[in-house]
mmCIF file of C-alpha atoms in Angstrom:
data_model
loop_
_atom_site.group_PDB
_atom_site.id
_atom_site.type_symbol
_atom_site.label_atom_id
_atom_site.label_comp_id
_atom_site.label_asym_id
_atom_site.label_seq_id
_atom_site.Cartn_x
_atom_site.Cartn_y
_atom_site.Cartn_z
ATOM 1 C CA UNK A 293 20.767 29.573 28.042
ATOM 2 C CA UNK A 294 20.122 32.333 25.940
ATOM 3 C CA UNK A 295 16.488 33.563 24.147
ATOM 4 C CA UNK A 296 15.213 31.150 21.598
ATOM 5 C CA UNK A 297 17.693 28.326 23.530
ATOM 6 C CA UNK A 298 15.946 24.878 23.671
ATOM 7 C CA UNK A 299 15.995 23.936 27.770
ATOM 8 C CA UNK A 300 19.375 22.963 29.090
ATOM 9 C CA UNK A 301 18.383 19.632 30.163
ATOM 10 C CA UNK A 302 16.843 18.644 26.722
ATOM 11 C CA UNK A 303 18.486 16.161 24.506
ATOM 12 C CA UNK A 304 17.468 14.954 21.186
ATOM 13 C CA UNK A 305 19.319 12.017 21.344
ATOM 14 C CA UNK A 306 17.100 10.742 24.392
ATOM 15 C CA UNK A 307 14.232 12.839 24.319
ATOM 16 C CA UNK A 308 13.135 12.132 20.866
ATOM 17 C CA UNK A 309 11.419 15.549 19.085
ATOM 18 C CA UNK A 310 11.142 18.717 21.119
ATOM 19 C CA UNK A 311 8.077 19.021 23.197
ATOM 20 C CA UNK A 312 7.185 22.572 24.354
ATOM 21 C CA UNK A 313 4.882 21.316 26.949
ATOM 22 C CA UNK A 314 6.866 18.573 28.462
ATOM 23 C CA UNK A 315 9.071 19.946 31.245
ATOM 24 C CA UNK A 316 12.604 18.332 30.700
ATOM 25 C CA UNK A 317 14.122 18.606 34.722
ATOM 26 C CA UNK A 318 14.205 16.394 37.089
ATOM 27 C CA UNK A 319 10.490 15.622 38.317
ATOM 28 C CA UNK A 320 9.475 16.308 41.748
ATOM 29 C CA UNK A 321 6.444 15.540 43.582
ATOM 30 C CA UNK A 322 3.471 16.906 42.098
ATOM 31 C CA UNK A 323 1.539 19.629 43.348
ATOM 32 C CA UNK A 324 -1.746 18.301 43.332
ATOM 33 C CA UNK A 325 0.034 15.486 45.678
ATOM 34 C CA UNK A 326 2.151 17.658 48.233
ATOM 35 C CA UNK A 327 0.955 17.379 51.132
ATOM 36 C CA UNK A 328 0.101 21.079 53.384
ATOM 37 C CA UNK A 329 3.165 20.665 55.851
ATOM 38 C CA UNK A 330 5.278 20.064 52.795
ATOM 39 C CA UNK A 331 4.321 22.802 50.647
ATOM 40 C CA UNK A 332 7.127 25.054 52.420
ATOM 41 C CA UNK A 333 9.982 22.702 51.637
ATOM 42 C CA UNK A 334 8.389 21.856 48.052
ATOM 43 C CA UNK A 335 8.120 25.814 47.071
ATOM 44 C CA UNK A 336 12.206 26.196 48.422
ATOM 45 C CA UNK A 337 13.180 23.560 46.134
ATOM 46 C CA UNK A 338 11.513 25.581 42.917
ATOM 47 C CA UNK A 339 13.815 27.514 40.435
ATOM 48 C CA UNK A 340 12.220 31.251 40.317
ATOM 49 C CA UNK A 341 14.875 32.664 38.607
ATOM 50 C CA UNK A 342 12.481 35.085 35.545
ATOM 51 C CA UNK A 343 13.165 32.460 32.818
ATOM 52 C CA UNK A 344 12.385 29.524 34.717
ATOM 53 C CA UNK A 345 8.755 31.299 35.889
ATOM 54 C CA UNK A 346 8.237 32.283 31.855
ATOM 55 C CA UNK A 347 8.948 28.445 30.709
ATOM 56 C CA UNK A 348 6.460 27.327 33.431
ATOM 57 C CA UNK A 349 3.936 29.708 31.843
ATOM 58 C CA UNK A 350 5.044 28.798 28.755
ATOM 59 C CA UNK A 351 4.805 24.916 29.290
ATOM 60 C CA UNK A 352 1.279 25.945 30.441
ATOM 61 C CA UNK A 353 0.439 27.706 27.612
ATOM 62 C CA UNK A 354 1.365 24.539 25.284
ATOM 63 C CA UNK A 355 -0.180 22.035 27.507
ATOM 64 C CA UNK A 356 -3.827 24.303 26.962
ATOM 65 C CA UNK A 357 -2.735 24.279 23.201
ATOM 66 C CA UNK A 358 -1.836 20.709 22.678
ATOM 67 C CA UNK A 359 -5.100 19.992 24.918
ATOM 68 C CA UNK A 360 -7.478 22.173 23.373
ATOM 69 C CA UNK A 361 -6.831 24.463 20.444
ATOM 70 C CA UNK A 362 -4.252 21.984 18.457
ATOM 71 C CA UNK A 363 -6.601 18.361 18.757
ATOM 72 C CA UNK A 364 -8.113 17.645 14.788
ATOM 73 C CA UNK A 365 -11.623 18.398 15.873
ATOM 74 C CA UNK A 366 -11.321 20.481 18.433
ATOM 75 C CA UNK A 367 -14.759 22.134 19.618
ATOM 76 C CA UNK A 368 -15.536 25.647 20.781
ATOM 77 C CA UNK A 369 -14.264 25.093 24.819
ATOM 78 C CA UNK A 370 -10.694 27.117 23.795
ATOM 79 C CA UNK A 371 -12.776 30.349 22.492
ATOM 80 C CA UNK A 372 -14.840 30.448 25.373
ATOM 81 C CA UNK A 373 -11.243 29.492 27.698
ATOM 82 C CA UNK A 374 -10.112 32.828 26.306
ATOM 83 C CA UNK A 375 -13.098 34.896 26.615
ATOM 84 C CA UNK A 376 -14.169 33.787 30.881
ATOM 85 C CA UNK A 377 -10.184 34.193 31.415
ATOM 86 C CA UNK A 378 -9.856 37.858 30.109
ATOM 87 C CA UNK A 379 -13.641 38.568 31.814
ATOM 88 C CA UNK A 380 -11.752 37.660 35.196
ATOM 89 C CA UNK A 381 -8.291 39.486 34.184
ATOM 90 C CA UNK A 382 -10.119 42.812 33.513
ATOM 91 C CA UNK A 383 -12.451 42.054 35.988
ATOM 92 C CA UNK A 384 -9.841 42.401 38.693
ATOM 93 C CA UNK A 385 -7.842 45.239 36.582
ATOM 94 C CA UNK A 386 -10.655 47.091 36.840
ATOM 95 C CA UNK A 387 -12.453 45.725 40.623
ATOM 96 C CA UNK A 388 -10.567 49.411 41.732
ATOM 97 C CA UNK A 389 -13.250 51.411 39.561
ATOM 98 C CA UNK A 390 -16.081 48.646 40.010
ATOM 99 C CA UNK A 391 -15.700 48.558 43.602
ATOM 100 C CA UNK A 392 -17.439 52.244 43.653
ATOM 101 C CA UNK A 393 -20.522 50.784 41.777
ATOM 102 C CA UNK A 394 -22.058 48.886 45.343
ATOM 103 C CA UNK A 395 -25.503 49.185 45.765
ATOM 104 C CA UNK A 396 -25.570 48.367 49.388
ATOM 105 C CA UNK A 397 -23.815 49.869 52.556
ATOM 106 C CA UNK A 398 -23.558 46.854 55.009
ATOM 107 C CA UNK A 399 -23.390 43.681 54.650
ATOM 108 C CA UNK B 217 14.878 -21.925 -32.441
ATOM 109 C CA UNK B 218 16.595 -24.632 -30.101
ATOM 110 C CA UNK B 219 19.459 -22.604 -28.450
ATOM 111 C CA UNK B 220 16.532 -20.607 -27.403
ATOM 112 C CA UNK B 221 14.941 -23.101 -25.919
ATOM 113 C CA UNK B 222 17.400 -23.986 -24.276
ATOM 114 C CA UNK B 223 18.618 -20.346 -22.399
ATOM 115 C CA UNK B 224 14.828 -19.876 -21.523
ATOM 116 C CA UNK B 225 14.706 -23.769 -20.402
ATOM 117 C CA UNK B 226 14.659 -24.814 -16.719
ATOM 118 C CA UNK B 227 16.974 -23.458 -14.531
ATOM 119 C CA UNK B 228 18.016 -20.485 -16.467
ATOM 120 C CA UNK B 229 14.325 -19.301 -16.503
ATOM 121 C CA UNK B 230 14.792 -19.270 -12.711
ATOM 122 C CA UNK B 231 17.547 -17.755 -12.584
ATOM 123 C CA UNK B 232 16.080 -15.006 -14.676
ATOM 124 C CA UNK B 233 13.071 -14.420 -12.619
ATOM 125 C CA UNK B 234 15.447 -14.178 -9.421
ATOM 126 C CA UNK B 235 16.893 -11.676 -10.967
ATOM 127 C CA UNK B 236 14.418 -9.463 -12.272
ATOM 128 C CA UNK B 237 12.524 -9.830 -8.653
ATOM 129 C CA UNK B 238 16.145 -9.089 -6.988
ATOM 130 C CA UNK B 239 16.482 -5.607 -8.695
ATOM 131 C CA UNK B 240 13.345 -4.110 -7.498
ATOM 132 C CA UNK B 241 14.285 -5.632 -3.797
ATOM 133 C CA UNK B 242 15.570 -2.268 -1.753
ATOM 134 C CA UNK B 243 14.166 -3.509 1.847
ATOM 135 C CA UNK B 244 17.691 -4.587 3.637
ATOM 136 C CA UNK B 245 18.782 -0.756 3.460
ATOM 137 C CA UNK B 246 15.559 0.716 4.448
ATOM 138 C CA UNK B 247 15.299 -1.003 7.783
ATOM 139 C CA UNK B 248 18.685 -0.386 8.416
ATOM 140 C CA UNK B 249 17.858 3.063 8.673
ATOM 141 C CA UNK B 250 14.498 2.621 10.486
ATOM 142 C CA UNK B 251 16.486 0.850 13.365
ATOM 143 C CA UNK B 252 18.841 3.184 13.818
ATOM 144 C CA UNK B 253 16.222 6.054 15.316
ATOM 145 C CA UNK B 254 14.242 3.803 16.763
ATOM 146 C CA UNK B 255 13.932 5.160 20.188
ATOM 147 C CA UNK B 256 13.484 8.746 19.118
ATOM 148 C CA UNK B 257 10.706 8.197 17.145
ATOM 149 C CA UNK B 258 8.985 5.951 19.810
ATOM 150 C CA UNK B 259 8.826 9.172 21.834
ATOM 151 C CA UNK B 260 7.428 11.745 19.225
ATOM 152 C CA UNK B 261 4.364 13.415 21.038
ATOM 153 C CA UNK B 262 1.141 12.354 19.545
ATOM 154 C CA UNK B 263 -1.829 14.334 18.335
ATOM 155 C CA UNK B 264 -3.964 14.729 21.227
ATOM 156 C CA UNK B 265 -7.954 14.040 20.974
ATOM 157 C CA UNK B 266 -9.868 17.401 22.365
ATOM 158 C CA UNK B 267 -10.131 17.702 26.207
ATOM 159 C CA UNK B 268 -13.709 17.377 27.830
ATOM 160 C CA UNK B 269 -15.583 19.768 28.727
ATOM 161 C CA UNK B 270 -18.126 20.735 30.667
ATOM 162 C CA UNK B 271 -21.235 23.019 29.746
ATOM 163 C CA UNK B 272 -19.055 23.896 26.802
ATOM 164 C CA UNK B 273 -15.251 25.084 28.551
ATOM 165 C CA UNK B 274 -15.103 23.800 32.188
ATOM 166 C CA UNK B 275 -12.618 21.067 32.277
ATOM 167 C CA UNK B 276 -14.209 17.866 33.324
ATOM 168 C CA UNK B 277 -10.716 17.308 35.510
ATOM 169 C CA UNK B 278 -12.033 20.039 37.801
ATOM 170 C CA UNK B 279 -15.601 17.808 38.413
ATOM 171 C CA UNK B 280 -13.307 15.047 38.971
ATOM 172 C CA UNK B 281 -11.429 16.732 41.435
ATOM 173 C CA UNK B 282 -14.570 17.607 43.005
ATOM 174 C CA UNK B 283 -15.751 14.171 42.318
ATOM 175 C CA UNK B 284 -13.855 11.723 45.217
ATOM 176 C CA UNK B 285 -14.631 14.110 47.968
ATOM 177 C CA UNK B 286 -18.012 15.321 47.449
ATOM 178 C CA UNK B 287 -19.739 13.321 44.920
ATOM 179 C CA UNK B 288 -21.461 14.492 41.558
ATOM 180 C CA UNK B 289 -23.384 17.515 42.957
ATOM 181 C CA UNK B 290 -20.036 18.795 44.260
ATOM 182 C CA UNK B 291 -18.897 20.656 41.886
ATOM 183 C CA UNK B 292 -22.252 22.862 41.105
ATOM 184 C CA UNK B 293 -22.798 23.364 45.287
ATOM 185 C CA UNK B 294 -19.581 24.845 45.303
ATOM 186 C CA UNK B 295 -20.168 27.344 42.398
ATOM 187 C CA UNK B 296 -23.744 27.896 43.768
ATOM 188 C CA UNK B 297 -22.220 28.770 47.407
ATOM 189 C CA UNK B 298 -19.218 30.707 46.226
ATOM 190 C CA UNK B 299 -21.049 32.761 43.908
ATOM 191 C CA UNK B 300 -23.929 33.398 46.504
ATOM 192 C CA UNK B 301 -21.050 34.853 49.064
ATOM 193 C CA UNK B 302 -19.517 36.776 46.543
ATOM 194 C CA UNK B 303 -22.654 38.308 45.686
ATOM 195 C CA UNK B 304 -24.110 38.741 48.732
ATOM 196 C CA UNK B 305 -20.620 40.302 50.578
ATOM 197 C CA UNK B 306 -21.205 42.471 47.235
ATOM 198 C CA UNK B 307 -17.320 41.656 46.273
ATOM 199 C CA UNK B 308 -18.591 40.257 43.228
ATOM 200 C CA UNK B 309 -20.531 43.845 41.931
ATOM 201 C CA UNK B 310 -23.104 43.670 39.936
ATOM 202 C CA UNK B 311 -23.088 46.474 38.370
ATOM 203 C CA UNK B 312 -24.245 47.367 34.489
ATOM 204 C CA UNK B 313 -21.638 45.176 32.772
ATOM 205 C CA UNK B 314 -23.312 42.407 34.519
ATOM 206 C CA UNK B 315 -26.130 42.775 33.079
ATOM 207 C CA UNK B 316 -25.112 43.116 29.404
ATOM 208 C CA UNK B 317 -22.574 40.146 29.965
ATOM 209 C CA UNK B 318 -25.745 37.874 31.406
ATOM 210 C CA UNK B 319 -27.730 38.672 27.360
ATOM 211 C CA UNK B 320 -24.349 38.073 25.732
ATOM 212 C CA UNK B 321 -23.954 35.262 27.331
ATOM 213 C CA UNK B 322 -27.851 34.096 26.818
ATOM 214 C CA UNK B 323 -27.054 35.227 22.920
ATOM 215 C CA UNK B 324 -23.608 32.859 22.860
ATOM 216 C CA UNK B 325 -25.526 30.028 24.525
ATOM 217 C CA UNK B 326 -28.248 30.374 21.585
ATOM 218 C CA UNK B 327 -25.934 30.841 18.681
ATOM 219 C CA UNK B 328 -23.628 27.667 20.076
ATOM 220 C CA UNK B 329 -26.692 25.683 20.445
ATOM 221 C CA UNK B 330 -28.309 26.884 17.050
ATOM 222 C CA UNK B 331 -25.463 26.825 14.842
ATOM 223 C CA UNK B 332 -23.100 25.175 16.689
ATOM 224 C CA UNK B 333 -23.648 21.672 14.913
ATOM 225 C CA UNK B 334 -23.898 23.285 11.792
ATOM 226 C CA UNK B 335 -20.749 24.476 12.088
ATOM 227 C CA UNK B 336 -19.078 21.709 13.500
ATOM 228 C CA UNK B 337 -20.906 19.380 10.232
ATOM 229 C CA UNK B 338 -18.780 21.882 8.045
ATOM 230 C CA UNK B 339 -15.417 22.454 9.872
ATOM 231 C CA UNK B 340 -15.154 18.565 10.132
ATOM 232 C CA UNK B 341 -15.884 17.808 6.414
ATOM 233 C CA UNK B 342 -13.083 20.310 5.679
ATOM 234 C CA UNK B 343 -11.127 19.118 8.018
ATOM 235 C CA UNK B 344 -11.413 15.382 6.548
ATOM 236 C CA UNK B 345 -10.851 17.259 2.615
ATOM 237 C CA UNK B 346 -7.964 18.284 3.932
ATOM 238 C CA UNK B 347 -6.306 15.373 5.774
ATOM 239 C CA UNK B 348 -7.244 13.139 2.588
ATOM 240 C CA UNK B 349 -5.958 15.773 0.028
ATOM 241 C CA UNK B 350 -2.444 15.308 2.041
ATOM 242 C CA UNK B 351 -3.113 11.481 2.465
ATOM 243 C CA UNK B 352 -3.605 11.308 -1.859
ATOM 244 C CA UNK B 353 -0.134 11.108 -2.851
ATOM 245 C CA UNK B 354 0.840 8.405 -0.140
ATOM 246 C CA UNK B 355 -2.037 6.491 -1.004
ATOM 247 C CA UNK B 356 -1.893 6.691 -4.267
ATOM 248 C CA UNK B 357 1.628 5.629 -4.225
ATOM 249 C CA UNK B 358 0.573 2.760 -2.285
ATOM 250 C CA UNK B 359 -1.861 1.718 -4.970
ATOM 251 C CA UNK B 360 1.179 1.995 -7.741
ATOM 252 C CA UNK B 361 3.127 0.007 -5.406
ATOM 253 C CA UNK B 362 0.470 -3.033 -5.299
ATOM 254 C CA UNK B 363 -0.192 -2.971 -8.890
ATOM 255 C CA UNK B 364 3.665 -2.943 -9.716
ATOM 256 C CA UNK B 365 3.960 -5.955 -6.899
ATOM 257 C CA UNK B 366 1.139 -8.013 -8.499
ATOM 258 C CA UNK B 367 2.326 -7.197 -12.087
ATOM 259 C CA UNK B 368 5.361 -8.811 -11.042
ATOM 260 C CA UNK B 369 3.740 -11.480 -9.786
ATOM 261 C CA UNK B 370 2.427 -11.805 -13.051
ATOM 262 C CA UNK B 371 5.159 -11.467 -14.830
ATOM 263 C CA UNK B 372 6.709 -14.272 -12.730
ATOM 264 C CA UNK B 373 3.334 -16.349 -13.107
ATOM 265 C CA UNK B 374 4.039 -15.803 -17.068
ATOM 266 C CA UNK B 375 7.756 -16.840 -16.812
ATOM 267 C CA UNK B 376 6.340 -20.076 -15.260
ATOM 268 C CA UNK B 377 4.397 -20.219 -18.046
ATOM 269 C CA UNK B 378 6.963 -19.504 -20.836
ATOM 270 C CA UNK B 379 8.583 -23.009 -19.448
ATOM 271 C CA UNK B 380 6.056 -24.610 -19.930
ATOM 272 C CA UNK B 381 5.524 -23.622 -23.651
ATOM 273 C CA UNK B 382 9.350 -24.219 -24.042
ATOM 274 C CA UNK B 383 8.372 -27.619 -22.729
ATOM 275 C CA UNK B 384 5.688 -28.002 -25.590
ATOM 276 C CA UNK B 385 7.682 -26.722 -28.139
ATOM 277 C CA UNK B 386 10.393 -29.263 -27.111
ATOM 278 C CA UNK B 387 7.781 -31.655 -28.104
ATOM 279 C CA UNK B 388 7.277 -29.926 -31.159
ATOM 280 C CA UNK B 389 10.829 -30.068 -31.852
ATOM 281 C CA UNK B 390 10.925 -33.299 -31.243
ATOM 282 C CA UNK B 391 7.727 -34.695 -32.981
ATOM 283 C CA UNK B 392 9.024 -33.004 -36.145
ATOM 284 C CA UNK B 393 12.665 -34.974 -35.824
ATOM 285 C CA UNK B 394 10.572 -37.645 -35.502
ATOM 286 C CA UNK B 395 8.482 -37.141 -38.443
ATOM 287 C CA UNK B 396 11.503 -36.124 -40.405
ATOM 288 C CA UNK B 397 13.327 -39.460 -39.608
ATOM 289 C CA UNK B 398 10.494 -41.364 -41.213
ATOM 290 C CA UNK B 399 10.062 -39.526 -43.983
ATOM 291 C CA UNK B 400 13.788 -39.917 -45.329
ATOM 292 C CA UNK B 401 13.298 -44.037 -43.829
ATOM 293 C CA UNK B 402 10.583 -43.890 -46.498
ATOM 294 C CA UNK B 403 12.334 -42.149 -49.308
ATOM 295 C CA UNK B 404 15.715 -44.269 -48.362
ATOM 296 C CA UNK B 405 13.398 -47.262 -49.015
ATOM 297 C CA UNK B 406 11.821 -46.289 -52.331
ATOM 298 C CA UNK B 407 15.492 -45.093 -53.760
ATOM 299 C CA UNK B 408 16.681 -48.824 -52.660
ATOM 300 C CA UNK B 409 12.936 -50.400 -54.005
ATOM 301 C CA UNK B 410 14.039 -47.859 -57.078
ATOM 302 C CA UNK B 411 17.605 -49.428 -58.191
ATOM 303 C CA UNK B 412 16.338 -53.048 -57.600
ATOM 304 C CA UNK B 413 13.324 -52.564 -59.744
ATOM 305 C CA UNK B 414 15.489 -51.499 -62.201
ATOM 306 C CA UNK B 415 18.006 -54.459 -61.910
ATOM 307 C CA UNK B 416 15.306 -56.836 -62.180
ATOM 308 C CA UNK B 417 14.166 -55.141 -65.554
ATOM 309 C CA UNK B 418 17.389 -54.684 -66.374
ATOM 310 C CA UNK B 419 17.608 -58.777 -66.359
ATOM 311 C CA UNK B 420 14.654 -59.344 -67.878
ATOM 312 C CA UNK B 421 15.158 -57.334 -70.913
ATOM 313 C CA UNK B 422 18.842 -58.709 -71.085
ATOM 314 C CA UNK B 423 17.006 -62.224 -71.217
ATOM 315 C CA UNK B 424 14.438 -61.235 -73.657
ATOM 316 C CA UNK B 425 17.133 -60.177 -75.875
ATOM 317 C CA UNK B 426 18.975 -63.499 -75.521
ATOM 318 C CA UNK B 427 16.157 -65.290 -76.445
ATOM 319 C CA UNK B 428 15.570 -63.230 -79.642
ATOM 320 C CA UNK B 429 18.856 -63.710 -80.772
ATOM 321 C CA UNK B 430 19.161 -67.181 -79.856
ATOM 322 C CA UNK B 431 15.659 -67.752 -81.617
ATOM 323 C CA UNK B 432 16.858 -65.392 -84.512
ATOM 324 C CA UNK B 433 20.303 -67.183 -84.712
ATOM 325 C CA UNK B 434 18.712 -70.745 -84.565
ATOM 326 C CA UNK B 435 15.599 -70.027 -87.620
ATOM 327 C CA UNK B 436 18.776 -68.410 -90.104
ATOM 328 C CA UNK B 437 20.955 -71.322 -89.543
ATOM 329 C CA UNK B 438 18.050 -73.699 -90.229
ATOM 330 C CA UNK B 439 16.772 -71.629 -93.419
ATOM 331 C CA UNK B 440 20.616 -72.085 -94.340
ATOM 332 C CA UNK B 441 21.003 -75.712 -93.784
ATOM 333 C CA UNK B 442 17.534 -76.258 -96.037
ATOM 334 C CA UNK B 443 18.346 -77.175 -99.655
ATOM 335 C CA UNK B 444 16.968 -76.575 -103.031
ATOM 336 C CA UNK B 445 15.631 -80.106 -103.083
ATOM 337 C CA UNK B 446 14.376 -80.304 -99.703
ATOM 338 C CA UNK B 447 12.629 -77.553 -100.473
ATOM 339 C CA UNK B 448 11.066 -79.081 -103.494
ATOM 340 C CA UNK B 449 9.814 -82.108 -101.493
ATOM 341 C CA UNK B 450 8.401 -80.139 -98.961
ATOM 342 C CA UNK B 451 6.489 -78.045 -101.729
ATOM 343 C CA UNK B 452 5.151 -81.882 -103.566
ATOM 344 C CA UNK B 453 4.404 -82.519 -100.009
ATOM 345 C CA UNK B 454 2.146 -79.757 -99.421
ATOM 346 C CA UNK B 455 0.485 -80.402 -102.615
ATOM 347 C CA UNK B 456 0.177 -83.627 -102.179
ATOM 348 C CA UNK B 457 -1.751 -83.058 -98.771
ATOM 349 C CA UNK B 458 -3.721 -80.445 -100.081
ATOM 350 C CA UNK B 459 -5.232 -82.937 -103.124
ATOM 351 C CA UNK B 460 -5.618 -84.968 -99.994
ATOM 352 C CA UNK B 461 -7.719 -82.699 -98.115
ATOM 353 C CA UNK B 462 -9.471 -81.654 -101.384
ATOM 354 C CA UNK B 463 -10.434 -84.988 -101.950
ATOM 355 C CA UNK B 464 -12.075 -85.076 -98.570
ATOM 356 C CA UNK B 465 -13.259 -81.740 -98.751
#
């Protein structure tokens, strides 16, 4: 599977038009629904080869579009998405240099 | 006029309107096709309607979450708490940017809830320009479509029709024979009333004739049998009667 390579799995013939959100594999369990003792076994059985770890993000990515930015009328929840998520990012890129800005000595 | 009648008559009218309606027919073809990709087009993902929100961006699946365990006020006692540790354990510093992102974020709240609506009026009515400027074509095709279907219904209605003049003309038709046949009845009798008018004259005069010349033939031969002497008697005789009637007179 090379770049620009539609997921090995995915077949227009069955799958109907590609969707880059759907994730073509084999299904497992959930992870909202794996239970603590299980989490172990459930993380060994993931593919973390680079490309598989990009199309997760990338699925991701496409679920938050399809969800929020692509709908007909969608409102302004995607601008703000964007805005709180890159306040957190740079918020921890930068929590090295903030850290030195504590007003109080013991807590 | 007739053999007209007759191709437009009956069943060849029908046959005509079948035909007509079978060359604008294309349907069998069409869902030939449609089958064929049947399942693939089953599955085609689906526009999605926006996802809900919470105070603006917080996905309402995270209050749900929340939700089962805890109940409504969850969700905001776990913010509250978490953000009252971080703060308090100073991890969460609040330093100057904290202050100038708490106005920016009083200024967004104010412009969403100000112009927000506004903007949302405006952004939808494009929206719908646009959808229905893309929508036009199909839908004005689909208006063609109906007026072509019920001007062939029309045109089938009128066929119907046309029988029934060729029905009245039939009539016509057959009204005039009619007619036609009386009137040469009529003139066949007055030729025949004609000739035998003219017999009987014909017989008449012939008669008269035959009288004149018998009466004709009769007076000469009697004028030819009377003699000079007769004659002179007759003439005494006359005189004779008229002294007579002088006398009286």
């Amino acid at each position: 599977m090379g770049f620009g390579d539609y997921p090995a799995e995915y077949n227009p013939k069955i799958h109907g038009v590609y969707d880059p959100a759907r994730y073509y594999g084999k299904p497992d369990t959930p992870f909202g629904q794996v239970k603590l003792g299980e989490i172990g076994s459930w993380f060994a059985r993931r593919n973390k080869t680079p490309s598989a770890i990009a199309g997760a993000f990338s699925r991701a990515f496409w679920r938050w579009q399809h969800k929020y930015v692509q709908p007909k009328r969608s409102g302004i929840a995607p601008f703000f998405h964007v805005v709180f998520g890159s306040m957190a990012v740079f918020y921890m890129l930068n929590y090295g240099k903030i850290k030195h800005h504590r007003n109080y000595k013991y807590h | 006029m007739l053999s007209r009648a007759t191709l437009l008559s009956g069943q060849s009218a029908r046959a005509l309107v079948a035909y007509s309606a079978r060359t604008t027919g294309t349907s069998p073809a069409n869902s030939q096709a449609a089958k064929s990709d049947d399942t693939a087009t089953s599955l085609r993902p689906v526009r999605q309607e926006p996802g809900k929100v919470r105070m603006g961006f917080i996905p309402e699946e995270w209050f749900q979450f929340f939700y089962k365990k805890t109940g409504v006020t969850g969700p905001y006692t776990f913010a509250f708490t978490l953000s009252t540790y971080l703060i308090s354990k100073e991890i969460y510093v609040m330093e100057h940017e904290y202050y100038s992102g708490l106005s920016l974020l009083i200024m967004w709240i104010v412009g969403v809830k100000k112009l927000g609506p506004k903007l949302a009026e405006a952004l939808d009515k494009k929206v719908d320009e646009y959808e229905s400027e893309w929508n036009e074509s199909r839908v004005q095709e689909k208006q063609i479509l109906n007026e072509q279907i019920s001007d062939e219904q029309k045109a089938q209605w009128s066929m119907e029709g046309q029988t029934l003049l060729i029905d009245a003309k039939r009539e016509n038709v057959a009204l005039q024979l009619e007619a036609n046949y009386r009137e040469r009845l009529l003139s066949a009798y007055r030729e025949v009333k004609k000739r035998l008018d003219y017999q009987v004259e014909k017989q008449n005069i012939e008669r008269r004739i035959q009288q004149k010349n018998l009466v004709d033939w009769v007076v000469a031969k009697v004028r030819a049998s009377i003699t000079p002497d007769q004659e002179k008697q007759n003439i005494n005789k006359c005189i004779a009667d008229l002294a007579v009637l002088a006398q009286k007179a």
